[in-house]
Short mmCIF file of C-alpha atoms in Angstrom, two decimals:
data_model
loop_
_atom_site.label_atom_id
_atom_site.label_comp_id
_atom_site.label_asym_id
_atom_site.label_seq_id
_atom_site.Cartn_x
_atom_site.Cartn_y
_atom_site.Cartn_z
CA ASN A 1 74.07 140.68 70.06
CA ARG A 2 73.95 138.18 72.90
CA ALA A 3 75.59 140.58 75.37
CA THR A 4 72.92 143.20 74.67
CA ASP A 5 70.15 140.63 75.04
CA VAL A 6 71.52 139.49 78.40
CA SER A 7 71.95 143.10 79.55
CA LEU A 8 68.36 144.00 78.70
CA LEU A 9 67.08 140.83 80.36
CA VAL A 10 69.00 141.72 83.54
CA VAL A 11 67.52 145.23 83.45
CA ALA A 12 64.02 143.76 83.06
CA ILE A 13 64.60 141.51 86.06
CA LEU A 14 65.75 144.55 88.07
CA ILE A 15 62.52 146.33 87.10
CA ILE A 16 60.52 143.37 88.40
CA LEU A 17 62.62 143.45 91.58
CA ILE A 18 61.68 147.11 92.10
CA ALA A 19 58.01 146.21 91.68
CA LEU A 20 58.39 143.33 94.12
CA ILE A 21 59.99 145.65 96.67
CA ASN A 22 57.05 148.04 96.32
CA PHE A 23 54.65 145.15 96.89
CA VAL A 24 56.45 144.05 100.07
CA ASN A 25 56.66 147.62 101.38
CA PHE A 26 52.99 148.32 100.80
CA PHE A 27 52.01 144.98 102.31
CA PHE A 28 53.94 145.67 105.52
CA ALA A 29 52.55 149.21 105.59
CA LEU A 30 49.07 147.72 105.78
CA VAL A 31 49.94 145.25 108.57
CA PRO A 32 48.65 147.52 111.40
CA VAL A 33 45.34 147.92 109.55
CA ARG A 34 44.82 144.29 108.55
CA VAL A 35 46.19 142.48 111.61
CA ARG A 36 42.97 143.06 113.56
CA SER A 37 40.82 141.47 110.84
CA VAL A 38 43.26 138.55 110.63
CA ASN A 39 43.00 137.98 114.40
CA THR A 40 39.22 138.17 114.16
CA TYR A 41 39.24 135.37 111.56
CA LYS A 42 41.46 133.34 113.90
CA VAL A 43 38.99 133.81 116.77
CA PHE A 44 36.21 132.41 114.59
CA GLY A 45 38.30 129.31 113.84
CA THR A 46 40.06 130.03 110.57
CA SER A 47 43.39 128.19 110.49
CA ARG A 48 46.66 129.99 109.95
CA ALA A 49 47.37 127.87 106.84
CA THR A 50 44.09 129.02 105.31
CA LEU A 51 44.87 132.68 106.02
CA VAL A 52 48.38 132.34 104.56
CA LEU A 53 46.93 130.70 101.46
CA ASP A 54 44.35 133.50 101.16
CA PHE A 55 47.10 136.14 101.18
CA ILE A 56 49.14 134.20 98.62
CA MET A 57 46.10 133.81 96.35
CA GLU A 58 45.39 137.52 96.75
CA SER A 59 48.89 138.24 95.43
CA VAL A 60 48.48 135.74 92.60
CA GLY A 61 45.20 137.43 91.67
CA LEU A 62 46.92 140.81 91.50
CA VAL A 63 49.64 139.36 89.26
CA VAL A 64 47.07 137.71 86.97
CA LEU A 65 45.37 141.10 86.65
CA ALA A 66 48.75 142.68 85.94
CA LEU A 67 49.47 140.06 83.24
CA MET A 68 46.15 140.84 81.57
CA MET A 69 46.93 144.56 81.62
CA ALA A 70 50.43 143.84 80.30
CA ALA A 71 48.95 141.80 77.45
CA LEU A 72 46.74 144.76 76.52
CA ILE A 73 49.75 147.11 76.61
CA VAL A 74 51.74 144.72 74.39
CA VAL A 75 48.89 144.54 71.85
CA LEU A 76 48.64 148.35 71.73
CA PHE A 77 52.44 148.66 71.56
CA ALA A 78 52.61 146.19 68.65
CA LYS A 79 50.32 148.49 66.63
CA SER A 80 52.35 151.63 67.34
CA PRO A 81 55.45 153.07 65.62
CA ALA A 82 57.38 152.46 68.87
CA THR A 83 58.05 148.87 67.75
CA GLU A 84 61.01 150.23 65.77
CA ILE A 85 63.10 150.02 68.94
CA LEU A 86 62.76 146.22 68.86
CA ASN A 87 64.75 143.76 66.80
CA ALA A 88 62.28 140.86 67.08
CA PRO A 89 58.74 140.56 65.71
CA MET A 90 55.93 140.97 68.25
CA ASP A 91 54.10 137.86 67.13
CA VAL A 92 52.84 135.65 69.98
CA SER A 93 53.11 132.52 67.83
CA LEU A 94 56.84 133.21 67.36
CA ASN A 95 57.43 133.93 71.06
CA THR A 96 55.33 131.27 72.77
CA GLN A 97 58.23 130.00 74.89
CA MET A 98 59.05 133.49 76.15
CA LEU A 99 55.38 134.14 76.90
CA ILE A 100 55.15 130.98 79.01
CA ILE A 101 58.38 131.83 80.86
CA THR A 102 57.06 135.34 81.60
CA ILE A 103 53.78 134.01 83.04
CA VAL A 104 55.56 131.37 85.14
CA VAL A 105 58.13 133.86 86.48
CA ALA A 106 55.36 136.35 87.33
CA LEU A 107 53.33 133.76 89.23
CA ILE A 108 56.40 132.44 91.08
CA GLY A 109 57.30 136.04 91.98
CA ALA A 110 53.79 136.57 93.36
CA VAL A 111 54.03 133.48 95.56
CA VAL A 112 57.61 134.13 96.75
CA GLY A 113 56.92 137.82 97.40
CA SER A 114 53.84 137.14 99.51
CA ILE A 115 55.02 134.21 101.65
CA ALA A 116 57.05 136.20 104.19
CA PRO A 117 54.45 138.99 104.67
CA ALA A 118 51.64 136.39 104.87
CA PHE A 119 53.42 134.40 107.58
CA TYR A 120 54.30 137.59 109.44
CA ILE A 121 50.79 139.04 109.51
CA THR A 122 49.34 135.72 110.69
CA SER A 123 51.94 135.24 113.43
CA PHE A 124 50.17 137.36 116.08
CA GLN A 125 48.10 135.70 118.80
CA PRO A 126 44.31 136.25 118.51
CA ALA A 127 44.04 137.81 121.97
CA LEU A 128 46.85 140.26 121.30
CA VAL A 129 45.99 143.91 121.78
CA LEU A 130 48.17 145.66 119.26
CA LYS A 131 50.27 148.29 121.05
CA GLY A 132 52.86 148.76 118.38
CA SER A 133 53.42 147.62 114.88
CA PHE A 134 56.06 146.46 112.50
CA GLY A 135 55.92 149.93 111.09
CA THR A 136 57.29 151.53 114.25
CA SER A 137 59.87 148.89 115.13
CA ALA A 138 63.56 149.50 114.48
CA SER A 139 63.85 146.35 112.37
CA GLY A 140 60.83 147.38 110.32
CA LYS A 141 62.27 150.81 109.60
CA MET A 142 65.63 149.34 108.64
CA LEU A 143 64.07 146.80 106.28
CA ARG A 144 61.92 149.40 104.53
CA ASN A 145 64.85 151.80 104.17
CA MET A 146 67.02 149.01 102.76
CA LEU A 147 64.34 148.03 100.26
CA ILE A 148 63.79 151.60 99.10
CA GLY A 149 67.59 151.93 98.91
CA VAL A 150 67.75 149.04 96.45
CA GLN A 151 65.20 150.87 94.30
CA PHE A 152 67.21 154.09 94.35
CA THR A 153 70.44 152.25 93.55
CA ILE A 154 68.88 150.57 90.51
CA SER A 155 67.24 153.81 89.33
CA ILE A 156 70.43 155.88 89.65
CA SER A 157 72.44 153.19 87.84
CA LEU A 158 69.92 153.02 85.01
CA ILE A 159 69.87 156.81 84.62
CA ILE A 160 73.67 156.91 84.40
CA CYS A 161 73.78 154.04 81.88
CA ALA A 162 70.96 155.53 79.76
CA ILE A 163 72.73 158.91 79.54
CA PHE A 164 76.08 157.35 78.61
CA VAL A 165 74.56 155.05 75.95
CA ARG A 166 72.85 158.06 74.35
CA LEU A 167 76.02 160.17 74.59
CA GLN A 168 78.07 157.43 72.92
CA HIS A 169 75.54 157.27 70.08
CA ASN A 170 75.72 161.06 69.64
CA TYR A 171 79.52 160.88 69.86
CA MET A 172 79.62 158.39 66.98
CA MET A 173 77.18 160.38 64.87
CA ASN A 174 79.20 163.60 65.30
CA PHE A 175 82.66 162.00 65.19
CA ASP A 176 85.15 163.35 62.65
CA MET A 177 85.28 160.44 60.21
CA GLY A 178 88.23 161.90 58.31
CA PHE A 179 86.14 163.06 55.34
CA ASN A 180 83.58 165.79 54.72
CA LYS A 181 80.10 164.43 55.49
CA GLU A 182 78.32 167.80 55.46
CA ASN A 183 75.74 168.69 52.79
CA LEU A 184 75.98 165.21 51.29
CA ILE A 185 73.35 163.11 49.55
CA SER A 186 73.92 159.40 49.08
CA GLY A 187 72.07 156.89 46.95
CA GLN A 188 71.87 154.00 44.52
CA MET A 189 71.30 154.59 40.80
CA PRO A 190 70.23 152.35 37.90
CA SER A 191 73.17 150.84 36.03
CA ALA A 192 72.32 152.76 32.81
CA VAL A 193 73.35 156.09 34.39
CA SER A 194 76.10 154.70 36.64
CA TRP A 195 79.77 155.57 36.32
CA TRP A 196 81.22 154.67 32.87
CA ASN A 197 77.90 153.43 31.41
CA GLU A 198 76.18 154.83 28.30
CA LYS A 199 73.94 157.53 29.84
CA ASN A 200 76.28 158.59 32.64
CA GLU A 201 77.64 161.66 30.87
CA ALA A 202 74.18 163.01 30.01
CA PHE A 203 73.03 162.28 33.56
CA GLU A 204 75.96 164.11 35.19
CA ASN A 205 75.69 167.08 32.83
CA LYS A 206 72.03 167.43 33.68
CA LEU A 207 72.77 167.32 37.42
CA ARG A 208 75.64 169.81 37.20
CA ASN A 209 73.26 172.31 35.57
CA ASN A 210 71.47 172.52 38.91
CA PRO A 211 73.03 175.40 40.90
CA ASP A 212 72.31 173.55 44.19
CA ILE A 213 74.62 170.69 43.17
CA VAL A 214 78.32 171.36 43.82
CA ASP A 215 79.82 168.06 42.66
CA ILE A 216 79.09 164.38 41.98
CA THR A 217 81.12 161.22 42.46
CA TRP A 218 80.66 157.45 42.38
CA ALA A 219 81.75 154.37 44.27
CA GLU A 220 80.97 150.70 44.66
CA GLY A 221 78.78 150.77 47.76
CA GLN A 222 78.75 152.99 50.81
CA ILE A 223 81.91 154.64 52.05
CA VAL A 224 81.22 153.61 55.66
CA ASN A 225 80.51 149.90 55.79
CA VAL A 226 81.32 146.97 58.06
CA SER A 227 82.77 144.99 55.17
CA ARG A 228 83.42 145.36 51.45
CA MET A 229 85.50 143.63 48.83
CA GLY A 230 88.58 142.12 50.45
CA TRP A 231 91.77 141.44 48.56
CA GLY A 232 94.54 139.09 49.50
CA GLN A 233 97.60 139.62 47.34
CA GLU A 234 101.33 139.12 47.36
CA TYR A 235 103.29 142.31 47.81
CA LYS A 236 107.08 142.46 48.11
CA GLY A 237 107.12 138.73 48.74
CA GLU A 238 104.58 138.96 51.56
CA ASP A 239 100.89 138.02 51.65
CA ILE A 240 98.87 141.12 52.50
CA GLN A 241 95.17 141.59 53.27
CA PHE A 242 93.21 144.81 52.77
CA GLN A 243 89.77 146.16 51.90
CA CYS A 244 89.37 147.44 48.36
CA TYR A 245 86.94 150.20 47.43
CA PRO A 246 86.47 150.94 43.69
CA VAL A 247 85.73 154.64 43.09
CA ALA A 248 85.55 157.33 40.42
CA TYR A 249 88.65 159.44 39.79
CA ASN A 250 87.24 162.49 41.66
CA PHE A 251 86.01 160.58 44.71
CA LEU A 252 88.70 161.74 47.15
CA ASP A 253 88.31 165.37 46.07
CA VAL A 254 84.53 165.36 46.50
CA MET A 255 84.76 163.59 49.88
CA GLY A 256 87.58 165.79 51.16
CA ILE A 257 90.05 162.96 51.85
CA GLN A 258 93.59 164.24 52.12
CA ILE A 259 96.56 162.86 50.16
CA ILE A 260 99.67 162.91 52.34
CA GLU A 261 102.13 161.30 49.94
CA GLY A 262 102.21 161.00 46.15
CA ARG A 263 99.25 162.22 44.11
CA ASN A 264 95.49 161.92 43.78
CA PHE A 265 93.66 160.16 40.96
CA THR A 266 93.34 162.11 37.70
CA LYS A 267 91.00 161.89 34.72
CA ALA A 268 93.87 160.35 32.74
CA ASP A 269 93.99 157.41 35.16
CA GLU A 270 90.74 156.17 33.61
CA GLN A 271 92.85 155.01 30.65
CA ALA A 272 95.34 153.04 32.75
CA GLU A 273 95.85 149.46 31.62
CA ASP A 274 95.77 147.76 35.03
CA GLY A 275 94.11 150.34 37.23
CA VAL A 276 95.51 152.78 39.80
CA ILE A 277 95.38 152.50 43.59
CA ILE A 278 95.77 154.76 46.62
CA PHE A 279 96.52 153.10 49.96
CA ASN A 280 95.75 154.50 53.41
CA GLU A 281 98.34 155.24 56.09
CA GLU A 282 97.59 152.01 57.96
CA SER A 283 98.63 150.03 54.85
CA LYS A 284 101.92 151.86 54.80
CA ARG A 285 102.51 151.23 58.49
CA LYS A 286 101.58 147.57 58.37
CA TYR A 287 102.94 146.52 54.97
CA ASN A 288 105.55 149.19 54.24
CA VAL A 289 103.76 150.31 51.08
CA THR A 290 105.90 152.62 48.95
CA LEU A 291 105.15 154.67 45.83
CA ASP A 292 108.08 153.20 43.88
CA SER A 293 106.46 149.75 43.92
CA GLN A 294 103.48 148.25 42.12
CA GLY A 295 100.28 147.06 43.71
CA PRO A 296 97.68 144.39 42.90
CA SER A 297 95.26 144.70 40.00
CA HIS A 298 91.89 143.25 38.98
CA HIS A 299 93.82 141.63 36.13
CA GLU A 300 95.22 138.36 37.38
CA GLU A 301 98.64 139.01 35.87
CA GLY A 302 98.53 142.80 36.04
CA ASN A 303 100.12 145.31 38.39
CA SER A 304 98.52 148.60 39.35
CA GLU A 305 100.33 151.87 39.86
CA ILE A 306 100.43 153.02 43.48
CA ALA A 307 99.62 156.70 42.95
CA GLY A 308 99.59 157.88 46.56
CA ILE A 309 98.96 157.42 50.26
CA CYS A 310 95.88 159.03 51.78
CA LYS A 311 95.33 160.08 55.35
CA ASP A 312 93.58 157.47 57.49
CA PHE A 313 89.82 157.92 57.69
CA HIS A 314 87.02 155.86 59.20
CA PHE A 315 85.58 153.61 56.50
CA ARG A 316 83.93 151.33 59.08
CA PRO A 317 81.65 152.14 62.04
CA LEU A 318 83.45 153.20 65.21
CA GLN A 319 83.02 149.81 66.84
CA TYR A 320 85.89 148.77 64.57
CA GLY A 321 89.50 149.89 64.54
CA ASN A 322 91.65 150.91 61.60
CA TYR A 323 92.57 148.43 58.86
CA PRO A 324 94.62 148.41 55.61
CA PHE A 325 92.52 149.93 52.85
CA THR A 326 92.86 151.01 49.25
CA PHE A 327 90.88 153.13 46.82
CA TYR A 328 90.88 151.52 43.40
CA LEU A 329 90.37 153.12 39.97
CA PHE A 330 89.67 150.41 37.37
CA GLY A 331 91.24 152.12 34.37
CA ARG A 332 89.93 151.46 30.85
CA ASP A 333 89.01 147.81 31.36
CA HIS A 334 85.59 147.66 33.00
CA SER A 335 84.83 144.02 32.24
CA TRP A 336 85.23 143.10 35.90
CA ARG A 337 82.38 145.47 36.86
CA PRO A 338 80.23 145.83 33.71
CA GLN A 339 77.29 147.28 35.68
CA GLY A 340 79.45 150.26 36.65
CA LEU A 341 79.76 152.07 39.96
CA ARG A 342 76.15 152.58 41.00
CA HIS A 343 76.48 154.30 44.36
CA ILE A 344 76.33 158.08 43.95
CA TYR A 345 77.44 160.83 46.33
CA VAL A 346 76.19 164.34 45.59
CA ARG A 347 77.65 167.37 47.34
CA ILE A 348 75.08 170.15 47.56
CA ALA A 349 75.49 173.86 48.26
CA ALA A 350 75.22 175.10 51.83
CA GLY A 351 71.65 176.11 52.53
CA ALA A 352 70.21 174.12 49.63
CA ASP A 353 67.08 172.04 50.25
CA PRO A 354 68.34 168.43 50.04
CA TYR A 355 64.87 167.03 49.45
CA LYS A 356 64.33 169.26 46.40
CA VAL A 357 67.73 168.15 45.09
CA MET A 358 66.81 164.49 45.60
CA GLU A 359 63.55 165.07 43.76
CA TYR A 360 65.50 166.70 40.92
CA ILE A 361 67.88 163.72 40.71
CA HIS A 362 64.95 161.28 40.73
CA ASN A 363 63.17 163.16 37.93
CA THR A 364 66.38 163.32 35.88
CA VAL A 365 66.77 159.54 36.02
CA ILE A 366 63.15 159.05 34.88
CA GLU A 367 63.68 161.58 32.07
CA LEU A 368 66.70 159.65 30.76
CA ILE A 369 65.25 156.17 31.42
CA PRO A 370 61.42 156.40 31.10
CA ASP A 371 60.88 152.69 31.76
CA VAL A 372 63.16 152.58 34.81
CA ASP A 373 62.13 150.52 37.84
CA PRO A 374 61.56 153.10 40.64
CA ASP A 375 63.02 150.64 43.16
CA THR A 376 66.44 151.05 41.51
CA ILE A 377 66.47 154.75 42.48
CA TYR A 378 67.24 155.23 46.13
CA LEU A 379 68.36 158.54 47.65
CA HIS A 380 68.80 159.74 51.24
CA LEU A 381 70.84 162.11 53.37
CA PHE A 382 74.28 160.84 54.30
CA ASP A 383 73.47 161.37 57.98
CA GLU A 384 70.63 158.84 57.57
CA GLU A 385 73.03 156.40 55.92
CA LEU A 386 75.49 156.79 58.79
CA ALA A 387 72.72 156.49 61.40
CA ARG A 388 71.85 153.04 60.06
CA LYS A 389 75.35 151.87 60.97
CA TYR A 390 74.57 152.72 64.58
CA LYS A 391 70.97 151.49 64.56
CA ALA A 392 71.68 148.88 67.24
CA GLU A 393 73.16 151.52 69.57
CA ASP A 394 70.21 153.84 68.91
CA LYS A 395 67.73 151.06 69.72
CA LEU A 396 69.66 150.12 72.86
CA SER A 397 69.62 153.75 74.00
CA LYS A 398 65.84 153.94 73.54
CA GLN A 399 65.29 150.60 75.27
CA ILE A 400 67.45 151.54 78.27
CA THR A 401 65.71 154.93 78.47
CA ALA A 402 62.29 153.26 78.47
CA PHE A 403 63.40 150.86 81.21
CA THR A 404 64.83 153.77 83.19
CA LEU A 405 61.57 155.70 83.07
CA VAL A 406 59.67 152.63 84.28
CA ALA A 407 62.21 152.12 87.09
CA ILE A 408 61.93 155.76 88.17
CA ILE A 409 58.13 155.66 88.16
CA LEU A 410 58.11 152.46 90.24
CA SER A 411 60.70 153.85 92.64
CA LEU A 412 58.70 157.04 93.11
CA MET A 413 55.61 154.95 93.83
CA GLY A 414 57.66 153.23 96.51
CA VAL A 415 58.80 156.57 97.93
CA PHE A 416 55.23 157.86 97.88
CA GLY A 417 53.98 154.81 99.77
CA LEU A 418 56.82 154.95 102.27
CA VAL A 419 56.29 158.67 102.98
CA LEU A 420 52.56 158.08 103.32
CA PHE A 421 53.22 155.25 105.76
CA GLU A 422 55.81 157.24 107.74
CA THR A 423 53.78 160.42 108.05
CA GLN A 424 50.83 158.37 109.34
CA HIS A 425 52.97 156.76 112.04
CA ARG A 426 54.83 159.97 112.91
CA ARG A 427 51.85 162.32 113.01
CA LYS A 428 52.00 162.56 116.82
CA GLU A 429 55.74 163.34 116.68
CA ILE A 430 55.11 165.95 113.98
CA ALA A 431 52.29 167.48 116.04
CA ILE A 432 54.48 167.71 119.17
CA ARG A 433 57.26 169.35 117.13
CA ARG A 434 54.75 171.90 115.84
CA VAL A 435 53.50 172.60 119.40
CA MET A 436 57.10 173.06 120.55
CA GLY A 437 57.63 175.77 117.96
CA ALA A 438 58.72 174.02 114.77
CA ASP A 439 57.23 175.50 111.62
CA VAL A 440 56.16 173.69 108.43
CA ASN A 441 59.57 174.16 106.81
CA ASP A 442 61.29 172.56 109.81
CA VAL A 443 59.07 169.49 109.54
CA LEU A 444 59.61 169.22 105.77
CA ARG A 445 63.38 169.59 106.19
CA MET A 446 63.36 166.79 108.76
CA LEU A 447 61.59 164.42 106.37
CA CYS A 448 63.62 165.51 103.33
CA ARG A 449 66.89 165.05 105.23
CA LYS A 450 66.19 161.37 105.78
CA TYR A 451 65.50 160.64 102.11
CA SER A 452 68.42 162.78 100.98
CA VAL A 453 70.75 160.64 103.10
CA ILE A 454 69.23 157.45 101.62
CA VAL A 455 69.69 158.76 98.05
CA LEU A 456 73.30 159.81 98.77
CA LEU A 457 74.17 156.42 100.25
CA CYS A 458 72.60 154.70 97.24
CA PHE A 459 74.60 156.97 94.93
CA VAL A 460 77.82 155.88 96.63
CA ILE A 461 76.93 152.30 95.65
CA ALA A 462 75.43 153.06 92.22
CA ALA A 463 78.26 155.31 90.93
CA PRO A 464 81.11 152.73 90.93
CA LEU A 465 78.72 150.00 89.80
CA SER A 466 77.58 152.13 86.86
CA TYR A 467 81.17 153.02 86.03
CA LEU A 468 82.09 149.35 85.70
CA ILE A 469 79.05 148.66 83.50
CA ILE A 470 79.68 151.61 81.20
CA ASP A 471 83.40 150.97 80.98
CA ARG A 472 82.59 147.41 79.92
CA TYR A 473 80.09 148.68 77.35
CA PHE A 474 82.54 151.24 75.96
CA SER A 475 85.19 148.54 75.61
CA THR A 476 83.18 147.12 72.68
CA PHE A 477 84.03 150.28 70.66
CA ALA A 478 87.39 151.00 69.07
CA TYR A 479 86.54 154.70 69.45
CA ARG A 480 84.73 155.73 72.60
CA MET A 481 83.91 158.89 74.47
CA SER A 482 85.30 159.70 77.89
CA ILE A 483 83.39 158.77 81.04
CA HIS A 484 82.38 162.25 82.21
CA TRP A 485 81.95 162.92 85.93
CA TRP A 486 79.06 165.32 85.35
CA VAL A 487 76.82 162.46 84.15
CA PHE A 488 77.01 160.88 87.62
CA VAL A 489 76.24 164.22 89.27
CA LEU A 490 73.33 164.80 86.87
CA ALA A 491 71.83 161.40 87.73
CA LEU A 492 72.15 162.17 91.45
CA VAL A 493 70.53 165.60 91.02
CA ILE A 494 67.64 164.14 88.98
CA VAL A 495 66.84 161.51 91.60
CA LEU A 496 67.24 163.97 94.48
CA ILE A 497 64.98 166.60 92.94
CA VAL A 498 62.24 164.14 91.98
CA THR A 499 62.41 162.31 95.33
CA LEU A 500 62.35 165.46 97.43
CA THR A 501 59.48 166.83 95.35
CA ILE A 502 57.46 163.68 96.11
CA VAL A 503 58.39 163.89 99.81
CA VAL A 504 57.37 167.56 100.08
CA VAL A 505 54.10 167.11 98.18
CA ARG A 506 53.11 164.04 100.18
CA SER A 507 54.25 165.42 103.57
CA TRP A 508 52.66 168.83 103.17
CA SER A 509 49.27 167.80 104.55
CA ALA A 510 50.86 166.13 107.59
CA ALA A 511 53.13 169.13 108.24
CA THR A 512 50.30 171.68 107.95
CA ARG A 513 47.68 169.70 109.87
CA ASN A 514 46.36 171.15 113.14
CA PRO A 515 48.63 169.66 115.89
CA VAL A 516 45.69 169.40 118.33
CA GLU A 517 43.75 167.15 115.94
CA SER A 518 46.78 164.86 115.46
CA ILE A 519 47.34 164.50 119.23
CA LYS A 520 43.65 163.81 119.84
CA ALA A 521 43.65 161.14 117.11
CA GLU A 522 46.55 159.41 118.83
#
């Protein structure tokens, strides 16, 4: 999905942006410490160009080290089960172009990110006695707050998006599909025991003897599928298009699909000459299907009886809307599908162990067909079958969550560095406040208030931005959950709690330090 690829690439770039912001913030935080050594080098004749180049090469060296560490992480990741969240193979030989692009972008980022700080730190005159610093200037404070604000905005947006992507996946998995999907085993059987073949009766009788098995039915393929056999036929003088799903006569009963007009299939319909069909409601709405007419048949010149109209149900994943659909019972002529209906659905009793039932079914097949190829026996829970239809959404949810965690960690590193920097430069102010009667809680509240305001302002930007992104994402689904307000509040609370925890932990030593020592140090 190109849109998903682009989205993930944008998120990755935002992660790199957060890291770049941290680099710039930490660099400027160290300006007061390093400016003296820079001026000393100038006094001894080192040119400004050389110093700038040294700082740039220092940044490049850090990025090269980071690339080496990243390569190690990728190698370890490739050997772990976590690779299931990816759609592409982690083979360097197959991704050489992307590897080169990553290295080039990283090195360019190192150079671009270090140019401004390098020129700034080398801009002071050698004889200058530093009386202030960028750290205490109004412009410096504003820049750092803006940079940390970008980090918070990205982190809050990613948290909101990650929660909604996961909620949409859960919504689809728990959605009422219009049939009973509880206590259901699904699978593929060898043709010898499939519906209407020679050993089917013995196979079903053996299964029905198991008290944990409530009922059995058959179909051609999975009930929920993106596509299946499509028919284009003439009906009442009009060309109609619909999806056709061959099933056993008891399929609708076992699956709990409701007939709203006419009748269900019966055992006697297996002897019909041209087959029997049941349309869904959408077919009736779109093509005016009526029970007093005849429908298409697998016989070129035949006409099937339209037995009934069933209630609409979801026979495709929820990304897709409704569509004309028919259940089809072949009748007595099976020449069109000589291998039979091989997909089995087994309804088990509530509380039964599905894995023991699957083992029983597997052993029954081997008992009836001793030389069977084990690969032709495939059984699983229906929930697992349905989950595969939403595998892309599940992977996207995990990918976004992983990116979000990285973004939060990087943002917290930025907050930690900024608080460290600020408490160092405000230690005299904090000491004076303590002397004037302020207690530790007052100092902590003062520092927490500032970061709370920054987070709230970032939330004001991130909330509508996230809403637009999620609304766009949800528009790709025919059936989507509502955009709940509490998700936005939850993201805000998460960021606030984590941020304020970092602020309190990092500021505690500054707030509890002896005021006399701080004033003397100044």
